[in-house]
Coordinates of C-alpha atoms in Angstrom, one line a residue:
M176 CA 211.5 -4.0 143.8
A177 CA 215.1 -4.3 145.0
P178 CA 216.7 -7.0 143.1
Q179 CA 217.4 -9.0 146.2
D180 CA 213.4 -9.2 146.8
A181 CA 212.8 -9.8 143.3
T182 CA 215.3 -12.7 143.9
M183 CA 213.3 -14.1 146.4
Y184 CA 210.3 -14.1 144.3
W185 CA 211.9 -15.8 141.4
L186 CA 213.5 -18.7 143.8
S187 CA 210.2 -19.2 145.2
A188 CA 209.2 -21.0 141.9
R189 CA 211.8 -23.0 142.1
T190 CA 212.1 -23.8 146.1
R191 CA 209.9 -23.5 149.1
N192 CA 211.1 -20.2 150.8
D193 CA 208.2 -18.6 152.4
L194 CA 208.2 -17.3 155.9
F195 CA 206.1 -18.8 158.9
L196 CA 205.5 -17.2 161.9
L197 CA 203.4 -19.0 164.4
Y198 CA 201.7 -17.3 167.2
C199 CA 200.0 -19.4 170.0
F200 CA 197.1 -17.6 171.9
A201 CA 194.5 -18.5 174.5
D202 CA 191.5 -19.4 172.8
R203 CA 188.5 -17.5 174.0
G204 CA 186.1 -19.2 171.3
L205 CA 185.2 -16.3 169.2
P206 CA 183.4 -17.7 166.3
I207 CA 185.5 -17.7 162.8
E208 CA 183.4 -14.9 161.3
E209 CA 184.7 -12.5 164.2
L210 CA 188.5 -13.6 163.6
R211 CA 188.3 -12.9 159.8
A212 CA 186.9 -9.6 160.2
S213 CA 189.3 -8.5 162.7
V214 CA 192.0 -9.6 160.3
A215 CA 190.4 -7.9 157.5
E216 CA 190.3 -4.4 159.9
R217 CA 193.7 -4.7 160.9
S218 CA 195.2 -5.7 157.7
A219 CA 193.4 -2.9 156.0
R220 CA 195.5 -0.5 158.0
I221 CA 198.9 -2.3 157.4
A222 CA 200.7 -1.0 154.4
D223 CA 202.8 -4.4 153.8
L224 CA 199.5 -6.4 153.8
R225 CA 197.7 -4.7 151.1
V226 CA 199.8 -5.2 148.3
R227 CA 200.5 -7.6 145.6
L228 CA 203.2 -8.1 143.1
R229 CA 203.0 -7.0 139.1
E230 CA 205.5 -8.5 137.2
L231 CA 206.7 -6.6 133.5
P232 CA 206.6 -8.7 130.3
G233 CA 209.9 -10.0 129.5
D234 CA 211.5 -9.0 132.7
I235 CA 212.2 -5.9 131.2
D236 CA 212.5 -4.6 134.6
Y237 CA 211.8 -5.5 138.2
P238 CA 208.7 -6.5 139.4
I239 CA 206.1 -3.6 141.2
W240 CA 204.3 -3.6 144.5
T241 CA 200.6 -2.5 143.8
R242 CA 197.9 -2.1 146.1
S243 CA 195.7 -5.1 146.6
E244 CA 192.6 -5.3 148.8
F245 CA 192.1 -8.0 151.5
A246 CA 190.3 -11.5 150.0
V247 CA 188.5 -13.8 152.5
E248 CA 190.4 -16.8 151.2
Q249 CA 193.5 -15.3 153.0
I250 CA 192.2 -16.6 155.9
V251 CA 192.2 -20.6 156.5
E252 CA 190.9 -22.6 159.3
H253 CA 192.2 -26.0 159.4
E254 CA 190.1 -28.7 160.7
L255 CA 192.2 -31.8 162.6
P256 CA 191.1 -35.1 163.0
E257 CA 191.8 -34.3 166.9
R258 CA 192.3 -31.2 168.1
N259 CA 195.9 -31.8 169.9
W260 CA 199.2 -30.9 169.6
S261 CA 200.4 -33.8 167.6
N262 CA 198.1 -33.2 165.2
L263 CA 198.8 -29.4 164.9
L264 CA 202.6 -30.5 164.3
E265 CA 201.5 -32.9 161.4
A266 CA 199.3 -30.2 159.7
L267 CA 202.0 -27.5 160.3
G268 CA 204.5 -29.7 158.3
E269 CA 202.2 -30.1 155.5
L270 CA 202.2 -26.2 155.7
L271 CA 205.7 -25.7 155.7
G272 CA 205.6 -27.6 152.1
T273 CA 203.4 -24.7 150.4
G274 CA 204.0 -21.4 149.1
V275 CA 201.9 -18.4 148.5
D276 CA 202.0 -16.5 145.0
A277 CA 203.2 -13.1 145.5
A278 CA 201.4 -11.8 142.6
V279 CA 198.0 -12.8 144.1
H280 CA 198.3 -12.4 147.3
P281 CA 201.7 -12.1 149.3
W282 CA 200.4 -13.5 152.5
R283 CA 198.1 -16.0 154.3
L284 CA 196.8 -16.7 157.9
H285 CA 196.2 -20.0 158.9
L286 CA 194.0 -20.8 162.1
F287 CA 193.8 -23.7 164.3
R288 CA 191.1 -23.8 167.0
S289 CA 190.7 -25.3 170.4
I290 CA 194.1 -26.9 170.4
A291 CA 194.6 -29.2 173.5
D292 CA 197.9 -29.6 175.4
A293 CA 199.7 -26.9 173.6
P294 CA 203.3 -26.3 175.6
G295 CA 202.5 -23.7 178.5
L296 CA 198.6 -23.8 178.4
V297 CA 197.8 -25.7 181.1
G298 CA 194.2 -26.5 181.2
E299 CA 193.3 -23.9 178.5
P300 CA 192.8 -24.6 174.7
A301 CA 195.0 -22.7 172.2
L302 CA 194.3 -20.6 169.0
V303 CA 197.3 -21.2 166.7
A304 CA 197.9 -18.6 164.2
V305 CA 200.7 -19.2 161.3
L306 CA 201.1 -16.3 159.3
Q307 CA 202.8 -17.0 156.1
M308 CA 204.4 -14.4 153.8
S309 CA 206.2 -14.5 150.4
H310 CA 209.9 -14.0 151.3
A311 CA 209.6 -11.3 148.6
L312 CA 207.4 -9.2 151.0
A313 CA 210.0 -9.3 153.9
D314 CA 212.6 -10.8 155.7
G315 CA 212.4 -12.2 159.3
R316 CA 212.9 -8.8 161.4
R317 CA 210.2 -7.2 158.9
A318 CA 207.9 -9.8 159.0
S319 CA 208.0 -9.9 162.9
V320 CA 207.0 -6.0 162.8
I321 CA 204.2 -6.7 160.6
A322 CA 203.0 -9.7 162.8
R323 CA 203.2 -7.2 165.7
A324 CA 200.8 -4.8 163.7
L325 CA 198.5 -7.5 162.7
F326 CA 198.2 -8.6 166.3
G327 CA 199.0 -5.6 168.0
G328 CA 196.8 -3.2 170.6
A329 CA 195.2 -0.2 169.6
G330 CA 196.6 2.3 167.3
N331 CA 197.6 2.5 163.5
L332 CA 201.0 1.1 163.5
S333 CA 201.1 0.9 159.9
D334 CA 201.1 4.5 159.0
E335 CA 204.1 4.9 161.6
H336 CA 205.7 2.0 159.8
E337 CA 204.9 3.0 156.3
S338 CA 206.3 6.8 156.7
R339 CA 209.4 5.4 158.3
T340 CA 210.2 3.1 155.4
G341 CA 209.1 5.0 152.7
G342 CA 205.9 2.8 151.7
S343 CA 205.7 -0.4 150.2
G344 CA 206.0 0.7 146.3
P345 CA 208.8 0.0 144.3
G346 CA 211.9 -0.4 146.2
G347 CA 209.6 -0.9 149.3
G348 CA 211.1 0.0 152.2
P349 CA 213.8 -1.4 154.5
A350 CA 214.3 -4.7 156.0
G351 CA 216.7 -6.5 158.2
D352 CA 216.7 -9.8 159.6
S353 CA 218.5 -11.8 162.2
A354 CA 216.4 -14.7 161.5
T355 CA 215.5 -15.7 158.0
D356 CA 216.3 -19.0 156.4
A357 CA 219.8 -19.3 154.9
A358 CA 218.6 -22.8 153.7
G359 CA 220.9 -22.5 150.4
A360 CA 223.7 -19.8 151.7
E361 CA 226.4 -22.5 150.9
R362 CA 230.1 -21.8 150.0
S363 CA 232.7 -23.6 147.7
G364 CA 235.8 -23.8 148.6
G365 CA 235.3 -20.9 151.1
R366 CA 233.9 -19.1 148.2
A367 CA 230.4 -17.6 147.6
R368 CA 228.9 -19.6 144.7
C369 CA 226.6 -16.9 143.5
A370 CA 227.7 -14.3 140.6
Y371 CA 225.5 -11.7 141.7
Q372 CA 225.7 -12.4 145.8
S373 CA 221.9 -11.1 145.7
V374 CA 220.6 -13.0 148.5
P375 CA 221.8 -15.5 151.3
E376 CA 219.7 -18.3 150.2
M377 CA 222.2 -18.3 147.2
S378 CA 225.2 -17.1 148.5
A379 CA 227.0 -16.1 152.2
Q380 CA 226.7 -12.4 150.9
E381 CA 230.6 -12.2 152.3
E382 CA 233.1 -12.8 149.5
F383 CA 233.1 -11.7 145.9
A384 CA 234.0 -15.0 143.8
D385 CA 231.8 -16.4 141.4
P386 CA 231.1 -20.0 140.7
R387 CA 233.2 -20.1 137.3
G388 CA 236.1 -19.2 139.4
G389 CA 237.1 -16.1 137.7
G390 CA 235.9 -13.9 140.4
W391 CA 234.1 -10.4 140.1
T392 CA 237.1 -9.4 138.0
A393 CA 236.2 -11.5 135.2
I394 CA 232.5 -11.1 135.3
A395 CA 233.2 -7.2 135.1
R396 CA 235.3 -7.7 132.1
E397 CA 233.2 -10.0 130.5
R398 CA 230.1 -7.6 131.2
T399 CA 232.1 -4.8 130.1
E400 CA 234.0 -5.4 127.1
A401 CA 231.2 -7.7 125.3
D402 CA 227.9 -6.2 126.3
S403 CA 226.1 -4.4 123.7
V404 CA 222.4 -3.4 123.2
S405 CA 220.7 -3.0 120.0
A406 CA 217.2 -2.3 118.5
S407 CA 215.7 -4.2 115.5
G408 CA 211.8 -4.5 114.9
S409 CA 209.8 -5.7 118.0
S410 CA 212.6 -6.5 120.4
V411 CA 215.9 -5.2 121.6
R412 CA 218.6 -7.7 121.9
V413 CA 221.0 -7.5 124.5
R414 CA 224.6 -9.1 124.1
V415 CA 226.0 -10.4 127.4
G416 CA 229.1 -12.0 127.0
S417 CA 228.6 -14.9 124.5
T418 CA 224.6 -14.8 125.3
V419 CA 222.3 -12.9 123.4
V420 CA 219.2 -12.0 125.4
R421 CA 216.0 -10.7 123.4
V422 CA 214.0 -8.1 125.4
R423 CA 210.3 -7.6 124.1
T424 CA 209.5 -4.3 123.4
L425 CA 206.0 -2.4 124.0
R426 CA 204.8 -2.9 120.4
D427 CA 205.7 -6.8 120.7
A428 CA 204.0 -7.0 124.1
M429 CA 201.0 -4.9 123.0
G430 CA 201.0 -7.4 119.7
R431 CA 200.4 -10.7 122.0
S432 CA 198.0 -9.3 124.5
A433 CA 196.3 -6.1 125.7
L434 CA 198.1 -5.2 128.7
P435 CA 197.2 -2.1 131.3
A436 CA 198.4 1.1 130.7
S437 CA 200.6 1.2 133.7
V438 CA 202.2 -2.0 132.9
L439 CA 203.2 -0.6 129.3
V440 CA 204.4 2.9 130.9
D441 CA 206.5 0.9 133.2
S442 CA 207.8 -1.4 130.7
A443 CA 208.8 1.5 128.6
V444 CA 210.7 3.0 131.7
G445 CA 212.4 -0.2 132.6
L446 CA 213.4 -0.7 128.7
L447 CA 215.0 3.0 128.8
R448 CA 216.8 1.9 131.8
V449 CA 218.6 -1.3 130.4
P450 CA 221.6 0.5 128.8
A451 CA 222.5 2.7 131.7
R452 CA 222.0 -0.3 134.0
L453 CA 224.5 -2.4 132.0
A454 CA 226.8 0.4 132.2
A455 CA 226.6 0.9 135.8
T456 CA 227.0 -2.8 136.6
A457 CA 230.4 -2.7 134.7
V458 CA 231.4 0.4 136.7
R459 CA 230.5 -1.0 140.1
G460 CA 231.7 -4.2 139.0
Y461 CA 235.4 -2.7 139.1
Q462 CA 234.6 -1.1 142.1
V463 CA 233.7 -4.2 143.7
F464 CA 237.2 -5.7 142.3
R465 CA 238.7 -2.9 144.1
A466 CA 237.3 -3.3 147.6
Q467 CA 238.1 -7.1 147.3
Q468 CA 241.5 -6.1 146.9
R469 CA 241.3 -3.6 150.1
L470 CA 239.6 -6.3 152.0
A471 CA 242.7 -8.9 151.4
A472 CA 245.1 -6.1 152.3
L473 CA 242.9 -5.3 155.6
T474 CA 242.8 -8.9 156.4
E475 CA 246.5 -9.8 155.8
G476 CA 247.3 -7.0 157.9
G477 CA 245.2 -7.9 160.6
E478 CA 243.0 -5.1 160.7
L479 CA 239.9 -7.3 159.9
P480 CA 238.9 -10.7 160.9
P481 CA 239.2 -13.5 157.9
P482 CA 236.1 -14.9 156.3
G483 CA 234.4 -17.7 157.8
P484 CA 235.9 -21.1 157.6
G485 CA 234.2 -24.0 155.1
F486 CA 233.2 -27.2 156.2
P487 CA 232.9 -30.5 154.6
P488 CA 228.9 -31.8 154.4
T489 CA 227.7 -34.4 156.6
V490 CA 224.9 -36.7 156.1
L491 CA 222.8 -34.0 157.1
N492 CA 223.5 -32.1 153.8
R493 CA 223.2 -34.9 151.2
T494 CA 220.5 -34.1 148.8
A495 CA 218.1 -36.9 148.0
A496 CA 217.4 -37.5 144.1
E497 CA 213.7 -37.1 144.5
G498 CA 214.1 -33.8 146.5
I499 CA 212.6 -32.8 150.0
S500 CA 210.3 -35.9 150.9
R501 CA 208.2 -33.9 153.1
H502 CA 208.5 -31.3 156.1
E503 CA 208.3 -31.9 159.9
A504 CA 208.3 -29.5 162.3
R505 CA 208.9 -29.4 166.4
M506 CA 208.9 -26.4 168.9
L507 CA 210.7 -26.6 172.5
V508 CA 209.4 -23.8 174.5
F509 CA 211.0 -22.6 177.4
P510 CA 211.1 -19.6 180.1
A511 CA 213.2 -17.3 178.9
G512 CA 215.3 -17.6 182.1
E513 CA 216.3 -21.1 181.6
L514 CA 218.0 -19.7 178.7
R515 CA 219.9 -16.8 179.8
V516 CA 223.5 -16.8 180.7
P517 CA 224.9 -13.9 181.9
G518 CA 227.4 -12.0 179.6
R519 CA 226.2 -14.3 176.7
T520 CA 223.4 -13.8 174.1
V521 CA 220.6 -16.5 173.8
T522 CA 221.9 -17.0 170.4
V523 CA 225.4 -18.0 171.4
V524 CA 223.7 -20.3 174.3
V525 CA 221.6 -22.1 171.6
L526 CA 224.6 -22.3 169.1
T527 CA 226.4 -23.9 172.3
A528 CA 223.6 -26.4 172.6
V529 CA 223.2 -27.2 168.7
S530 CA 227.0 -28.2 168.7
V531 CA 226.5 -30.6 171.4
A532 CA 223.3 -32.1 170.2
L533 CA 224.4 -32.5 166.6
A534 CA 227.4 -34.0 167.7
R535 CA 225.5 -36.5 169.9
Y536 CA 222.8 -37.0 167.1
L537 CA 225.6 -38.0 164.5
A538 CA 227.4 -40.1 166.9
D539 CA 224.3 -42.1 167.5
R540 CA 223.8 -42.7 163.6
G541 CA 227.5 -44.0 163.4
E542 CA 228.4 -40.6 161.7
P543 CA 230.7 -38.9 164.2
V544 CA 232.5 -35.6 162.9
E545 CA 235.5 -33.6 163.8
R546 CA 233.8 -30.2 162.7
L547 CA 230.6 -29.0 162.7
G548 CA 229.4 -25.1 161.6
A549 CA 226.2 -23.2 161.4
Q550 CA 225.1 -20.5 159.5
V551 CA 223.7 -17.1 161.3
P552 CA 221.9 -14.6 159.6
M553 CA 222.5 -10.9 160.7
A554 CA 220.1 -8.3 160.1
L555 CA 222.4 -5.3 158.6
A556 CA 221.3 -1.5 159.6
E557 CA 217.8 -0.4 158.6
A558 CA 217.6 1.4 155.2
T559 CA 215.4 2.4 152.3
G560 CA 215.7 -0.2 149.5
P561 CA 215.4 -3.9 150.1
R562 CA 213.0 -5.5 152.2
N563 CA 215.5 -8.4 152.7
N564 CA 218.3 -6.9 154.1
Y565 CA 221.0 -9.3 155.8
R566 CA 223.9 -11.2 155.6
S567 CA 224.5 -14.7 156.6
L568 CA 227.6 -15.8 158.9
G569 CA 229.4 -19.2 158.8
V570 CA 230.3 -19.9 162.5
D571 CA 232.4 -22.7 163.7
L572 CA 230.9 -24.7 166.4
F573 CA 234.0 -25.8 167.8
V574 CA 232.9 -29.5 168.5
D575 CA 236.6 -30.6 169.1
E576 CA 236.9 -28.5 172.3
P577 CA 235.5 -30.6 175.5
D578 CA 235.3 -28.2 177.7
L579 CA 231.6 -26.5 177.1
R580 CA 232.6 -23.3 178.8
L581 CA 235.3 -23.0 176.7
R582 CA 233.7 -24.1 173.4
T583 CA 231.0 -21.4 174.3
D584 CA 233.7 -18.5 174.6
K585 CA 235.2 -19.4 171.4
I586 CA 231.7 -19.7 169.5
A587 CA 231.0 -16.1 171.2
A588 CA 234.5 -15.0 169.5
A589 CA 233.9 -16.5 166.3
L590 CA 230.5 -14.8 165.9
A591 CA 231.6 -11.6 166.5
E592 CA 234.6 -11.7 164.4
R593 CA 232.1 -12.6 161.6
R594 CA 230.0 -9.7 162.4
V595 CA 232.7 -7.4 162.3
R596 CA 233.8 -8.3 158.7
A597 CA 230.1 -8.3 157.8
R598 CA 229.4 -4.8 158.9
H599 CA 232.5 -3.6 157.2
P600 CA 231.8 -0.7 154.4
L601 CA 233.7 -2.3 151.6
L602 CA 231.4 -5.3 151.6
S603 CA 228.5 -2.8 150.9
A604 CA 230.3 -2.7 147.2
Q605 CA 228.9 -5.6 146.2
D606 CA 225.1 -4.6 147.2
R607 CA 225.6 -1.8 145.0
V608 CA 226.6 -3.8 142.0
T609 CA 223.3 -5.7 142.7
A610 CA 221.2 -2.4 142.6
T611 CA 222.0 -1.9 138.8
I612 CA 221.7 -5.5 137.4
P613 CA 219.3 -5.6 134.7
A614 CA 216.1 -7.6 135.7
F615 CA 216.0 -9.9 133.0
M616 CA 220.1 -10.8 133.6
L617 CA 219.6 -11.5 137.4
R618 CA 216.4 -13.9 136.4
R619 CA 218.2 -15.6 134.3
D620 CA 221.0 -16.6 136.3
V621 CA 218.4 -17.3 139.2
D622 CA 216.5 -19.9 136.7
R623 CA 220.2 -21.4 135.9
Y624 CA 221.4 -21.5 139.6
P625 CA 222.5 -25.3 140.2
L626 CA 220.2 -25.5 143.5
D627 CA 220.5 -29.3 143.9
T628 CA 224.0 -29.5 144.0
V629 CA 225.7 -29.9 147.2
P630 CA 229.5 -28.2 147.2
G631 CA 232.4 -30.0 148.5
S632 CA 232.6 -26.9 151.0
I633 CA 229.8 -25.6 153.0
A634 CA 229.5 -22.5 155.1
G635 CA 227.4 -24.3 158.0
H636 CA 225.8 -27.9 158.5
T637 CA 222.5 -26.2 159.8
V638 CA 220.9 -22.8 160.3
V639 CA 220.4 -20.9 163.6
S640 CA 218.1 -18.0 163.2
S641 CA 217.2 -15.7 165.7
V642 CA 214.8 -12.9 166.4
D643 CA 213.4 -11.3 169.4
R644 CA 209.9 -10.5 168.7
G645 CA 209.3 -8.3 171.8
P646 CA 207.0 -8.1 174.6
A647 CA 204.1 -10.4 175.2
D648 CA 201.8 -7.7 174.6
L649 CA 200.0 -9.4 171.6
S650 CA 196.3 -10.5 171.4
F651 CA 193.8 -12.4 169.1
G652 CA 190.2 -12.9 169.4
G653 CA 190.4 -11.8 172.8
G654 CA 192.9 -14.4 173.9
P655 CA 196.7 -13.2 175.0
V656 CA 199.5 -14.4 173.4
R657 CA 201.6 -17.2 174.9
F658 CA 204.7 -18.0 172.6
T659 CA 206.0 -17.8 169.3
A660 CA 207.8 -19.7 166.9
G661 CA 209.4 -19.6 163.3
F662 CA 210.8 -22.2 161.0
P663 CA 213.5 -21.1 158.5
S664 CA 213.4 -23.0 155.4
I665 CA 215.1 -26.2 154.4
G666 CA 216.6 -27.1 151.0
S667 CA 218.9 -29.4 149.0
V668 CA 221.8 -28.8 151.3
M669 CA 220.4 -27.6 154.7
H670 CA 217.8 -30.4 155.7
L671 CA 217.8 -29.3 159.3
T672 CA 217.2 -25.8 160.5
H673 CA 216.5 -24.0 163.8
G674 CA 214.5 -20.9 164.7
V675 CA 215.2 -19.2 167.9
H676 CA 212.2 -16.8 168.9
G677 CA 211.9 -14.7 171.8
L678 CA 208.3 -13.1 173.1
G679 CA 208.3 -11.7 176.6
D680 CA 209.4 -14.1 179.2
T681 CA 209.3 -16.7 177.0
V682 CA 211.7 -18.1 174.1
T683 CA 211.0 -21.1 171.7
V684 CA 213.7 -23.1 169.8
S685 CA 211.7 -24.4 166.8
L686 CA 213.1 -27.2 164.3
H687 CA 212.5 -27.9 160.8
A688 CA 213.9 -31.1 159.0
D689 CA 213.4 -33.2 155.9
P690 CA 212.7 -36.8 157.4
A691 CA 214.2 -38.3 154.5
V692 CA 217.8 -37.0 155.7
L693 CA 216.8 -36.7 159.5
P694 CA 214.2 -39.6 160.1
D695 CA 214.2 -39.3 163.8
L696 CA 213.5 -35.5 164.7
D697 CA 211.9 -36.5 168.2
A698 CA 215.4 -37.9 168.9
Y699 CA 217.5 -34.8 168.0
A700 CA 214.8 -33.1 169.9
G701 CA 215.9 -34.8 172.8
H702 CA 219.3 -34.2 172.6
L703 CA 218.9 -30.5 171.9
R704 CA 216.6 -29.8 174.9
A705 CA 219.1 -32.0 176.8
A706 CA 221.9 -29.6 175.6
L707 CA 220.2 -26.3 176.1
L708 CA 219.6 -27.2 179.8
E709 CA 223.6 -28.5 179.9
A710 CA 224.8 -25.1 178.3
H711 CA 222.8 -23.0 180.6
R712 CA 223.8 -24.8 183.7
T713 CA 227.3 -24.6 182.7
G714 CA 227.1 -21.1 181.5
V715 CA 225.5 -20.2 184.9
G716 CA 227.9 -21.7 187.2
S717 CA 231.1 -20.7 185.5
A718 CA 229.5 -17.0 185.2
P719 CA 231.5 -14.4 187.3
A720 CA 229.7 -13.7 190.6

């Protein structure tokens, strides 16, 4: 398993970060037994749905994906007090606060039958399927491919996907995402706050500084000059700076419990890798320092756009003492033509609408702001390795620009600049460091990372996460698909997130919020719907003939 994916798994023990992919089908009334049999048959031919995670003792090495068979409890049919859309939204909010255990089953399918008054289904009941996945298994783009295979037509899409990605074993195939949660992707003083930059949930994955202020230079020196490995008895002692970590050896593991032979072999290999990983981390850490210098020179010379700005937190980013109170969800389903503007992507149109809706909503609460920003996850090029393969971009929403057409232009330009910088090869130097960090070191940092701390400067006040899920040629239980939705996770800093998901001729803008921080989600949804239509009218009216 790649370090980025392992980090997602370890984070799931501290915060809810599962993916939730909602698909709304016309309900043809098939019995649950037939639906369950269909899912069992399809999932058996999808490589990513027939695995589970296996950890190694003492985090000697990264967890491994191992084969797992479908279990009947992975299909859950939910009964509602009344089968209507309002009750479905209530149940969906409860689901968003749950998590799967990737070491048991990394996915689950939730079914809601005969739902009345679903958006876009006039006079016919809906079958709503919510595919829940561990974030360790996939990011948003990969998850959409998995869902398409599960709900697609005839043909074994899994074999094609597996051969293209190298399967789902250790290292696990590609990823890439333009829509996954970046709920914890904050920055402090314009600098990323996680030492290892391993996932967007913990840093913006753009710059190289660490929370202690010394940057990667200090980290590399600390972990080069002081690191050492020594064996004694039944353990190996690894010194990391002033910290000494004890890693259990096979003799220690065998003395405590009887482990399968495969676990012992993988643990032995992992233990042998520790010295090499430490050395490689030190070497590549220095390479990051050099890359940072070159990036700074290119930026100063005007050859590369600067990093995204930081923003002061708003009332939407305050941490409640008790954590997330509960989860609420809403969906705004549009014909795609109502959000399309010539020369603009749907993402830019939605960002413009969010700038209007957030500013109006905060003003209504007596909390007007001068600046607003959003985090936009961006897919990286597909490559074998991590299943989570994206960066989070901090984009200014330019709420100080009153002319909506000019504001849209500025947002589009800022997003383009962030993408240019994020794709620069020098930024991949950090990824190469992450790939060599010993598992127990990264696990230690994940466990200690201050998830509940709101920094003085953040990369964005909300998340706008966008994925095109392809043509509307999916079906389930004999019913055609009507629309799809997704819900980027919320956390201690991001209490409101937006999912933007296209399927065929529909686009759904989904909202996920903590009512303790945003107590009137319907009011905000109303602002957003009006702003989306306003942004569309303004864009079409100003577009060249």
